[in-house]
Amino acid sequence: MTALIVAVDGRRGRALAEDLAFEGAEVRLVVPAADPATAVADAMAGPEAAQLLGELSRVDMLIVSAERSALTAQLVAACDRFGVRIVALCTRDEHRRLASMFGVPIADEEADAASLLRAPASVPDAVAAERGRIIAVWGPSGAPGRTTIAVELACELARDGRAVALVDADSHAPSVAVATGLADEGPGFAAACRHAERGTLTVAELARIAVPLGPVEVLTGVNRPGRWPELSRDRVRGALEVCRQWVSDAVVDVASSLERDEEIVSDLDGPRRNAATLAVLAEADLIVAVVAADPTSVSRFVRGYGEMRAIAGATPVRVVVNKTRTGALGIDARGQVRRTLERYVGADDLWFVPWDVKAADAALLAAQPIAQVAGRSAFSAALRRFVGEAVDPPVRVRDVRQPRRQGRVSTRGRLARRAA
């Protein structure tokens, strides 16, 4: 007889326990989904925690909802020590990705009791993740909108069911956490870099330290600019390599500065302020270069583009002209920017994003991505077109909620670009 604990919320948990008992299993406890993880993390005190941990050490199986608060690295480690088999109940793609990260067998939320008892002891090879892609978002100084584009790009890529991470590697002015209303007291990307240096960074550890922003996993930046020495070149490269195993697309927001002056004035192999930016650009599979549609930003972009290209090498670069409006450049603003960039940097493929003040202000007020508060705005529409035309995913992922969106947008976008 299989002894087990059911950690599923509400009526579904009680009904599942009755079905399992009918199939001959010994149901020792029925608890809310997050209780085992909370008890293992020493966040739950009292006799309830002692009883739960005691039962967990004696059962053969734990059936738990595959939510971030319920399926944690500490719980998986504790079950491994106790020899308890975990079966994760999944309702969404993000639940399946989380379970596959930990190597936990996956079952559908509506699976019957008999199939749960026969769940395999390990995850089949078919769920192994493909090697992911690093997408760097760079732009000149002067707030062209790098962070905004990075956040919205990650949210748009996640709509198609891909596993997407947003990484703040800005060593000068990190702002992803502030812009999206996330707490930045946690370890974030700096902790991932420290683990990478010690060789202890794993997919499970990244999942533990990441903060969810809807379907996007976020590694927040350093909460004080003075901590920039933690983002050294080798650390960043090691962290990005594990990110490739963690998600399909990792969107990395970097600082604007590309100078190597500190290497000239010092013969010592010490920390470099711009090492994180240089490492990300060198490791990236795709670079999104952001320039604002005003004379100052275009001038700075022209000066920095050549140096960025020298660092990136043969890596493809997609140029996004953000904050496009006629007020700063007069009539035919797009044409002026296009001709200038074609002449001075040879950028013939450009994507324009409008200066949508209402959508940007609504996102700032709510501390949420524009895609969540103004999904039908002109800004969101332009960014969706950019993703469909220029950021083709390495592997097509079928989204059961929107099965035809990706292919149709990509084809229509390419035809529109050729016509332009």
CSV table of C-alpha atoms in Angstrom, one decimal:
chain,number,residue,atom,x,y,z
A,1,MET,CA,0.0,0.0,0.0
A,2,THR,CA,1.3,3.4,-1.0
A,3,ALA,CA,1.4,6.0,1.8
A,4,LEU,CA,1.1,9.6,0.5
A,5,ILE,CA,0.4,13.2,1.3
A,6,VAL,CA,-1.9,15.3,-0.9
A,7,ALA,CA,-0.8,19.0,-1.0
A,8,VAL,CA,-3.5,20.5,-3.2
A,9,ASP,CA,-5.7,23.4,-2.3
A,10,GLY,CA,-9.5,23.4,-1.7
A,11,ARG,CA,-12.1,21.0,-2.9
A,12,ARG,CA,-9.8,19.4,-5.5
A,13,GLY,CA,-7.4,18.2,-2.8
A,14,ARG,CA,-10.2,16.6,-0.7
A,15,ALA,CA,-11.7,14.9,-3.8
A,16,LEU,CA,-8.4,13.7,-5.0
A,17,ALA,CA,-7.7,12.2,-1.5
A,18,GLU,CA,-11.0,10.3,-1.6
A,19,ASP,CA,-10.2,8.9,-5.1
A,20,LEU,CA,-6.7,7.8,-4.0
A,21,ALA,CA,-8.1,6.1,-0.9
A,22,PHE,CA,-10.6,4.3,-3.1
A,23,GLU,CA,-7.7,3.1,-5.2
A,24,GLY,CA,-6.1,1.6,-2.2
A,25,ALA,CA,-3.6,4.3,-1.2
A,26,GLU,CA,-3.0,5.4,2.4
A,27,VAL,CA,-3.6,9.1,2.5
A,28,ARG,CA,-1.9,10.4,5.6
A,29,LEU,CA,-2.6,14.1,5.2
A,30,VAL,CA,-4.4,16.5,3.0
A,31,VAL,CA,-2.9,20.0,3.3
A,32,PRO,CA,-2.8,23.3,1.4
A,33,ALA,CA,-0.4,23.3,-1.6
A,34,ALA,CA,2.2,25.6,0.0
A,35,ASP,CA,2.3,24.0,3.4
A,36,PRO,CA,5.1,21.3,2.8
A,37,ALA,CA,7.4,23.9,1.2
A,38,THR,CA,6.7,26.4,4.0
A,39,ALA,CA,7.4,23.7,6.7
A,40,VAL,CA,10.6,22.6,5.0
A,41,ALA,CA,11.8,26.2,4.8
A,42,ASP,CA,11.3,26.7,8.6
A,43,ALA,CA,8.7,29.3,8.0
A,44,MET,CA,6.0,27.4,9.7
A,45,ALA,CA,6.1,26.8,13.4
A,46,GLY,CA,4.1,24.9,15.9
A,47,PRO,CA,2.7,21.3,16.0
A,48,GLU,CA,1.3,21.5,12.5
A,49,ALA,CA,4.8,21.8,11.0
A,50,ALA,CA,6.1,19.0,13.2
A,51,GLN,CA,3.3,16.7,12.2
A,52,LEU,CA,3.7,17.5,8.5
A,53,LEU,CA,7.4,17.0,8.5
A,54,GLY,CA,7.0,13.8,10.5
A,55,GLU,CA,4.5,12.4,8.0
A,56,LEU,CA,6.6,13.5,5.1
A,57,SER,CA,9.5,11.4,6.4
A,58,ARG,CA,7.3,8.3,6.5
A,59,VAL,CA,5.3,8.4,3.3
A,60,ASP,CA,6.2,7.1,-0.1
A,61,MET,CA,4.7,9.9,-2.3
A,62,LEU,CA,3.9,13.6,-2.2
A,63,ILE,CA,1.3,14.9,-4.7
A,64,VAL,CA,1.6,18.6,-4.9
A,65,SER,CA,0.4,21.5,-7.1
A,66,ALA,CA,3.3,22.7,-9.3
A,67,GLU,CA,3.1,26.3,-8.2
A,68,ARG,CA,6.2,28.4,-7.3
A,69,SER,CA,5.1,28.7,-3.7
A,70,ALA,CA,4.4,25.0,-3.4
A,71,LEU,CA,7.2,23.3,-5.4
A,72,THR,CA,10.5,24.7,-4.2
A,73,ALA,CA,14.1,23.6,-4.2
A,74,GLN,CA,14.1,23.1,-0.5
A,75,LEU,CA,11.0,20.8,-0.7
A,76,VAL,CA,12.6,18.7,-3.5
A,77,ALA,CA,15.8,18.4,-1.5
A,78,ALA,CA,13.9,17.3,1.6
A,79,CYS,CA,11.9,14.7,-0.3
A,80,ASP,CA,15.2,13.4,-1.8
A,81,ARG,CA,16.6,13.0,1.6
A,82,PHE,CA,13.5,11.2,2.9
A,83,GLY,CA,13.2,9.0,-0.3
A,84,VAL,CA,9.7,10.5,-1.1
A,85,ARG,CA,8.6,10.5,-4.7
A,86,ILE,CA,7.0,13.8,-5.9
A,87,VAL,CA,4.3,14.0,-8.5
A,88,ALA,CA,3.5,17.6,-9.6
A,89,LEU,CA,0.0,18.5,-10.8
A,90,CYS,CA,0.3,21.0,-13.6
A,91,THR,CA,-2.4,23.2,-15.2
A,92,ARG,CA,-0.2,25.7,-17.2
A,93,ASP,CA,3.0,25.6,-19.2
A,94,GLU,CA,4.9,27.5,-16.5
A,95,HIS,CA,4.0,24.7,-14.0
A,96,ARG,CA,5.4,22.0,-16.4
A,97,ARG,CA,8.6,24.0,-16.9
A,98,LEU,CA,9.1,24.4,-13.1
A,99,ALA,CA,8.5,20.7,-12.5
A,100,SER,CA,10.9,19.7,-15.3
A,101,MET,CA,13.6,22.0,-13.8
A,102,PHE,CA,13.5,19.9,-10.7
A,103,GLY,CA,13.2,16.6,-12.5
A,104,VAL,CA,9.8,15.9,-11.0
A,105,PRO,CA,7.2,13.7,-12.7
A,106,ILE,CA,4.4,15.7,-14.3
A,107,ALA,CA,0.7,14.9,-14.2
A,108,ASP,CA,-2.3,16.8,-15.5
A,109,GLU,CA,-4.5,18.5,-13.0
A,110,GLU,CA,-7.5,16.4,-14.0
A,111,ALA,CA,-5.6,13.1,-13.9
A,112,ASP,CA,-7.4,10.3,-12.2
A,113,ALA,CA,-6.1,8.6,-9.0
A,114,ALA,CA,-5.0,5.4,-10.6
A,115,SER,CA,-2.7,7.2,-13.1
A,116,LEU,CA,-1.2,9.3,-10.3
A,117,LEU,CA,-0.3,6.2,-8.4
A,118,ARG,CA,1.4,4.8,-11.5
A,119,ALA,CA,3.3,8.0,-12.3
A,120,PRO,CA,6.9,7.4,-13.4
A,121,ALA,CA,9.7,7.8,-11.0
A,122,SER,CA,11.5,10.4,-13.2
A,123,VAL,CA,10.8,12.9,-15.9
A,124,PRO,CA,10.9,11.5,-19.4
A,125,ASP,CA,13.7,12.7,-21.7
A,126,ALA,CA,11.3,14.5,-24.0
A,127,VAL,CA,10.9,17.4,-21.5
A,128,ALA,CA,14.6,18.2,-21.6
A,129,ALA,CA,15.1,21.8,-22.4
A,130,GLU,CA,16.8,23.0,-25.5
A,131,ARG,CA,19.9,25.2,-25.3
A,132,GLY,CA,18.5,28.7,-24.7
A,133,ARG,CA,19.3,32.0,-26.3
A,134,ILE,CA,20.8,35.2,-24.7
A,135,ILE,CA,19.2,38.4,-26.0
A,136,ALA,CA,21.1,41.6,-24.9
A,137,VAL,CA,19.3,44.9,-24.9
A,138,TRP,CA,21.8,47.8,-25.2
A,139,GLY,CA,21.5,51.5,-26.0
A,140,PRO,CA,23.5,54.7,-25.5
A,141,SER,CA,23.4,56.9,-22.4
A,142,GLY,CA,20.5,59.3,-21.9
A,143,ALA,CA,17.6,57.0,-21.2
A,144,PRO,CA,16.6,55.8,-24.7
A,145,GLY,CA,14.3,53.2,-23.1
A,146,ARG,CA,16.5,50.1,-22.7
A,147,THR,CA,14.8,48.8,-19.6
A,148,THR,CA,11.3,49.4,-21.0
A,149,ILE,CA,12.1,47.6,-24.2
A,150,ALA,CA,13.8,44.7,-22.3
A,151,VAL,CA,10.8,44.3,-20.0
A,152,GLU,CA,8.2,44.4,-22.8
A,153,LEU,CA,10.3,42.1,-25.0
A,154,ALA,CA,10.5,39.5,-22.3
A,155,CYS,CA,6.7,39.7,-21.7
A,156,GLU,CA,6.0,39.4,-25.4
A,157,LEU,CA,8.2,36.4,-25.9
A,158,ALA,CA,6.6,34.7,-22.9
A,159,ARG,CA,3.1,35.0,-24.5
A,160,ASP,CA,3.9,32.1,-26.9
A,161,GLY,CA,4.5,29.7,-24.1
A,162,ARG,CA,8.3,29.9,-24.1
A,163,ALA,CA,10.3,29.9,-20.8
A,164,VAL,CA,11.6,33.4,-20.6
A,165,ALA,CA,13.8,35.2,-18.1
A,166,LEU,CA,14.5,38.9,-17.6
A,167,VAL,CA,18.0,39.6,-16.2
A,168,ASP,CA,19.1,43.0,-15.0
A,169,ALA,CA,22.9,43.2,-15.6
A,170,ASP,CA,23.2,47.0,-15.5
A,171,SER,CA,26.2,47.8,-13.3
A,172,HIS,CA,25.5,51.6,-13.4
A,173,ALA,CA,21.8,52.1,-12.9
A,174,PRO,CA,19.8,48.9,-12.5
A,175,SER,CA,16.1,49.7,-12.8
A,176,VAL,CA,14.1,46.5,-13.8
A,177,ALA,CA,12.9,45.9,-10.2
A,178,VAL,CA,11.7,49.5,-9.7
A,179,ALA,CA,10.0,49.7,-13.1
A,180,THR,CA,8.1,46.4,-12.5
A,181,GLY,CA,7.3,46.8,-8.8
A,182,LEU,CA,9.5,43.9,-7.7
A,183,ALA,CA,11.4,43.9,-4.4
A,184,ASP,CA,15.2,44.2,-5.0
A,185,GLU,CA,16.3,43.2,-1.5
A,186,GLY,CA,16.7,39.6,-2.7
A,187,PRO,CA,20.0,38.2,-4.2
A,188,GLY,CA,19.0,38.4,-7.9
A,189,PHE,CA,21.6,38.3,-10.6
A,190,ALA,CA,24.5,39.1,-8.2
A,191,ALA,CA,23.8,35.9,-6.3
A,192,ALA,CA,23.7,33.9,-9.5
A,193,CYS,CA,27.1,35.3,-10.4
A,194,ARG,CA,28.6,34.4,-7.0
A,195,HIS,CA,27.3,30.8,-7.3
A,196,ALA,CA,28.6,30.6,-10.9
A,197,GLU,CA,32.1,31.5,-9.6
A,198,ARG,CA,32.0,28.7,-7.1
A,199,GLY,CA,30.6,26.3,-9.6
A,200,THR,CA,27.4,25.8,-7.6
A,201,LEU,CA,24.9,27.5,-9.9
A,202,THR,CA,22.2,25.2,-11.1
A,203,VAL,CA,18.9,25.5,-12.9
A,204,ALA,CA,17.1,24.8,-9.6
A,205,GLU,CA,19.1,27.5,-7.9
A,206,LEU,CA,18.2,30.0,-10.6
A,207,ALA,CA,14.5,29.0,-10.2
A,208,ARG,CA,14.8,29.6,-6.4
A,209,ILE,CA,16.3,33.1,-6.5
A,210,ALA,CA,14.2,34.4,-9.4
A,211,VAL,CA,11.2,36.5,-8.9
A,212,PRO,CA,8.1,35.9,-11.0
A,213,LEU,CA,6.6,38.7,-13.1
A,214,GLY,CA,3.6,36.9,-14.6
A,215,PRO,CA,5.1,34.1,-16.8
A,216,VAL,CA,8.5,35.8,-16.8
A,217,GLU,CA,11.2,34.9,-14.3
A,218,VAL,CA,13.2,37.9,-13.2
A,219,LEU,CA,16.8,38.1,-11.8
A,220,THR,CA,16.8,41.6,-10.3
A,221,GLY,CA,20.0,43.8,-10.5
A,222,VAL,CA,22.2,44.9,-7.7
A,223,ASN,CA,20.2,47.1,-5.2
A,224,ARG,CA,23.1,49.5,-4.8
A,225,PRO,CA,25.4,50.7,-7.6
A,226,GLY,CA,28.4,50.2,-5.3
A,227,ARG,CA,28.0,46.5,-5.6
A,228,TRP,CA,29.1,46.5,-9.2
A,229,PRO,CA,32.3,44.5,-8.5
A,230,GLU,CA,30.1,41.4,-8.0
A,231,LEU,CA,29.4,41.4,-11.7
A,232,SER,CA,32.8,40.4,-13.0
A,233,ARG,CA,33.3,39.1,-16.5
A,234,ASP,CA,33.9,35.4,-15.6
A,235,ARG,CA,31.0,35.4,-13.2
A,236,VAL,CA,28.6,36.9,-15.7
A,237,ARG,CA,29.7,34.4,-18.4
A,238,GLY,CA,29.2,31.5,-16.1
A,239,ALA,CA,25.7,32.7,-15.0
A,240,LEU,CA,24.6,33.2,-18.6
A,241,GLU,CA,25.7,29.7,-19.5
A,242,VAL,CA,23.4,28.2,-16.8
A,243,CYS,CA,20.6,30.6,-18.0
A,244,ARG,CA,20.8,28.9,-21.4
A,245,GLN,CA,19.9,25.6,-19.7
A,246,TRP,CA,17.2,27.3,-17.6
A,247,VAL,CA,15.0,29.1,-20.2
A,248,SER,CA,14.5,29.3,-23.9
A,249,ASP,CA,15.2,33.1,-24.0
A,250,ALA,CA,17.0,35.2,-21.5
A,251,VAL,CA,16.5,39.0,-22.1
A,252,VAL,CA,19.4,40.8,-20.5
A,253,ASP,CA,19.3,44.6,-19.8
A,254,VAL,CA,22.8,46.1,-19.8
A,255,ALA,CA,24.4,49.5,-19.1
A,256,SER,CA,25.3,51.9,-21.9
A,257,SER,CA,29.0,52.3,-21.2
A,258,LEU,CA,31.4,50.3,-23.3
A,259,GLU,CA,34.7,52.0,-22.2
A,260,ARG,CA,37.8,50.0,-21.3
A,261,ASP,CA,39.7,52.9,-19.8
A,262,GLU,CA,40.3,51.1,-16.5
A,263,GLU,CA,42.3,48.4,-18.3
A,264,ILE,CA,44.6,51.1,-19.7
A,265,VAL,CA,45.3,53.0,-16.5
A,266,SER,CA,45.9,49.8,-14.4
A,267,ASP,CA,48.1,46.8,-15.0
A,268,LEU,CA,46.3,44.9,-12.3
A,269,ASP,CA,43.6,42.4,-13.1
A,270,GLY,CA,41.0,44.0,-10.9
A,271,PRO,CA,37.2,44.6,-11.2
A,272,ARG,CA,36.0,46.4,-14.2
A,273,ARG,CA,32.9,48.6,-14.0
A,274,ASN,CA,31.8,47.7,-17.5
A,275,ALA,CA,32.7,44.1,-17.4
A,276,ALA,CA,29.1,42.9,-17.2
A,277,THR,CA,28.0,44.8,-20.2
A,278,LEU,CA,31.0,43.7,-22.3
A,279,ALA,CA,30.6,40.1,-21.2
A,280,VAL,CA,26.8,40.0,-22.1
A,281,LEU,CA,27.4,41.6,-25.5
A,282,ALA,CA,30.2,39.1,-26.3
A,283,GLU,CA,28.0,36.1,-25.2
A,284,ALA,CA,24.7,37.2,-26.7
A,285,ASP,CA,23.0,35.4,-29.6
A,286,LEU,CA,21.1,38.5,-30.5
A,287,ILE,CA,21.5,42.2,-29.6
A,288,VAL,CA,18.6,44.6,-29.6
A,289,ALA,CA,20.1,48.1,-29.9
A,290,VAL,CA,17.7,50.9,-28.7
A,291,VAL,CA,17.9,54.5,-29.7
A,292,ALA,CA,15.5,57.3,-28.9
A,293,ALA,CA,14.2,59.4,-31.8
A,294,ASP,CA,15.8,62.7,-30.8
A,295,PRO,CA,19.0,64.4,-32.0
A,296,THR,CA,20.9,63.8,-28.8
A,297,SER,CA,20.2,60.1,-28.6
A,298,VAL,CA,20.8,59.5,-32.3
A,299,SER,CA,24.2,61.3,-32.1
A,300,ARG,CA,25.2,59.2,-29.1
A,301,PHE,CA,24.0,56.0,-30.8
A,302,VAL,CA,26.1,56.8,-33.9
A,303,ARG,CA,29.2,57.2,-31.7
A,304,GLY,CA,28.7,54.1,-29.7
A,305,TYR,CA,27.4,51.7,-32.4
A,306,GLY,CA,30.8,51.0,-33.9
A,307,GLU,CA,32.3,50.1,-30.6
A,308,MET,CA,29.3,47.9,-29.7
A,309,ARG,CA,29.7,46.1,-33.1
A,310,ALA,CA,33.4,45.5,-32.5
A,311,ILE,CA,32.5,43.8,-29.2
A,312,ALA,CA,29.6,41.8,-30.6
A,313,GLY,CA,31.4,40.5,-33.6
A,314,ALA,CA,29.2,38.6,-36.0
A,315,THR,CA,26.2,38.6,-33.6
A,316,PRO,CA,23.1,39.9,-35.3
A,317,VAL,CA,21.9,43.3,-34.2
A,318,ARG,CA,18.3,44.6,-34.4
A,319,VAL,CA,17.9,48.4,-34.1
A,320,VAL,CA,14.8,49.7,-32.4
A,321,VAL,CA,14.0,53.4,-32.6
A,322,ASN,CA,12.1,54.2,-29.5
A,323,LYS,CA,10.0,57.3,-28.5
A,324,THR,CA,9.3,58.1,-32.2
A,325,ARG,CA,7.3,61.4,-32.5
A,326,THR,CA,7.3,64.5,-34.7
A,327,GLY,CA,7.8,66.9,-31.9
A,328,ALA,CA,11.5,66.4,-31.6
A,329,LEU,CA,12.4,66.0,-35.3
A,330,GLY,CA,9.6,67.7,-37.2
A,331,ILE,CA,7.9,66.3,-40.2
A,332,ASP,CA,8.9,62.8,-41.4
A,333,ALA,CA,10.7,61.9,-38.2
A,334,ARG,CA,11.0,58.2,-39.2
A,335,GLY,CA,12.6,59.2,-42.5
A,336,GLN,CA,15.1,61.5,-40.9
A,337,VAL,CA,16.2,58.8,-38.4
A,338,ARG,CA,16.3,56.1,-41.1
A,339,ARG,CA,18.5,58.2,-43.4
A,340,THR,CA,20.8,59.2,-40.6
A,341,LEU,CA,21.4,55.7,-39.4
A,342,GLU,CA,21.7,54.2,-42.9
A,343,ARG,CA,24.4,56.8,-43.7
A,344,TYR,CA,26.5,56.7,-40.5
A,345,VAL,CA,26.1,53.2,-39.1
A,346,GLY,CA,24.8,51.2,-42.1
A,347,ALA,CA,21.6,50.1,-40.3
A,348,ASP,CA,19.1,49.6,-43.1
A,349,ASP,CA,16.5,47.5,-41.1
A,350,LEU,CA,14.9,49.6,-38.4
A,351,TRP,CA,11.8,49.1,-36.2
A,352,PHE,CA,10.0,52.1,-34.9
A,353,VAL,CA,8.2,52.2,-31.5
A,354,PRO,CA,6.0,55.3,-30.9
A,355,TRP,CA,6.2,57.7,-28.0
A,356,ASP,CA,3.1,56.5,-26.2
A,357,VAL,CA,2.9,58.7,-23.2
A,358,LYS,CA,-0.5,57.4,-21.9
A,359,ALA,CA,0.6,53.8,-22.0
A,360,ALA,CA,4.0,54.5,-20.4
A,361,ASP,CA,2.5,56.6,-17.6
A,362,ALA,CA,-0.1,53.9,-16.9
A,363,ALA,CA,2.7,51.3,-16.6
A,364,LEU,CA,4.7,53.6,-14.3
A,365,LEU,CA,1.7,54.3,-12.1
A,366,ALA,CA,0.9,50.6,-11.7
A,367,ALA,CA,4.5,49.5,-11.6
A,368,GLN,CA,3.7,46.9,-14.2
A,369,PRO,CA,4.8,46.1,-17.8
A,370,ILE,CA,2.9,48.1,-20.5
A,371,ALA,CA,1.8,44.7,-21.9
A,372,GLN,CA,-0.3,44.1,-18.7
A,373,VAL,CA,-1.8,47.5,-18.3
A,374,ALA,CA,-2.2,48.7,-21.9
A,375,GLY,CA,-2.0,45.6,-24.1
A,376,ARG,CA,-3.8,47.3,-26.9
A,377,SER,CA,-1.8,50.5,-27.0
A,378,ALA,CA,0.2,51.7,-30.0
A,379,PHE,CA,3.4,50.8,-28.1
A,380,SER,CA,2.4,47.2,-27.5
A,381,ALA,CA,1.3,46.8,-31.1
A,382,ALA,CA,4.7,48.1,-32.4
A,383,LEU,CA,6.6,45.9,-30.1
A,384,ARG,CA,4.6,42.8,-31.1
A,385,ARG,CA,5.4,43.6,-34.7
A,386,PHE,CA,9.1,43.9,-33.9
A,387,VAL,CA,9.1,40.5,-32.1
A,388,GLY,CA,7.3,38.8,-35.0
A,389,GLU,CA,9.6,40.3,-37.6
A,390,ALA,CA,13.0,40.4,-36.0
A,391,VAL,CA,13.2,38.1,-32.9
A,392,ASP,CA,12.3,34.8,-34.4
A,393,PRO,CA,12.5,32.0,-31.7
A,394,PRO,CA,15.0,29.2,-32.2
A,395,VAL,CA,12.3,26.6,-31.6
A,396,ARG,CA,8.6,27.1,-32.4
A,397,VAL,CA,6.5,26.5,-29.4
A,398,ARG,CA,2.8,25.8,-29.8
A,399,ASP,CA,0.6,27.8,-27.6
A,400,VAL,CA,-2.7,26.1,-27.1
A,401,ARG,CA,-4.4,29.3,-26.2
A,402,GLN,CA,-3.2,31.2,-29.3
A,403,PRO,CA,-2.2,28.4,-31.8
A,404,ARG,CA,-1.9,30.6,-34.9
A,405,ARG,CA,-0.7,34.0,-33.6
A,406,GLN,CA,3.1,33.5,-33.9
A,407,GLY,CA,3.3,32.3,-37.5
A,408,ARG,CA,0.7,34.8,-38.8
A,409,VAL,CA,2.4,37.8,-37.2
A,410,SER,CA,5.8,36.8,-38.4
A,411,THR,CA,4.7,36.3,-42.1
A,412,ARG,CA,2.7,39.4,-42.2
A,413,GLY,CA,5.5,41.4,-40.6
A,414,ARG,CA,8.1,40.3,-43.1
A,415,LEU,CA,5.9,41.2,-46.0
A,416,ALA,CA,5.2,44.6,-44.6
A,417,ARG,CA,8.9,45.2,-44.0
A,418,ARG,CA,9.8,44.2,-47.6
A,419,ALA,CA,7.0,46.5,-48.9
A,420,ALA,CA,8.5,49.4,-46.9
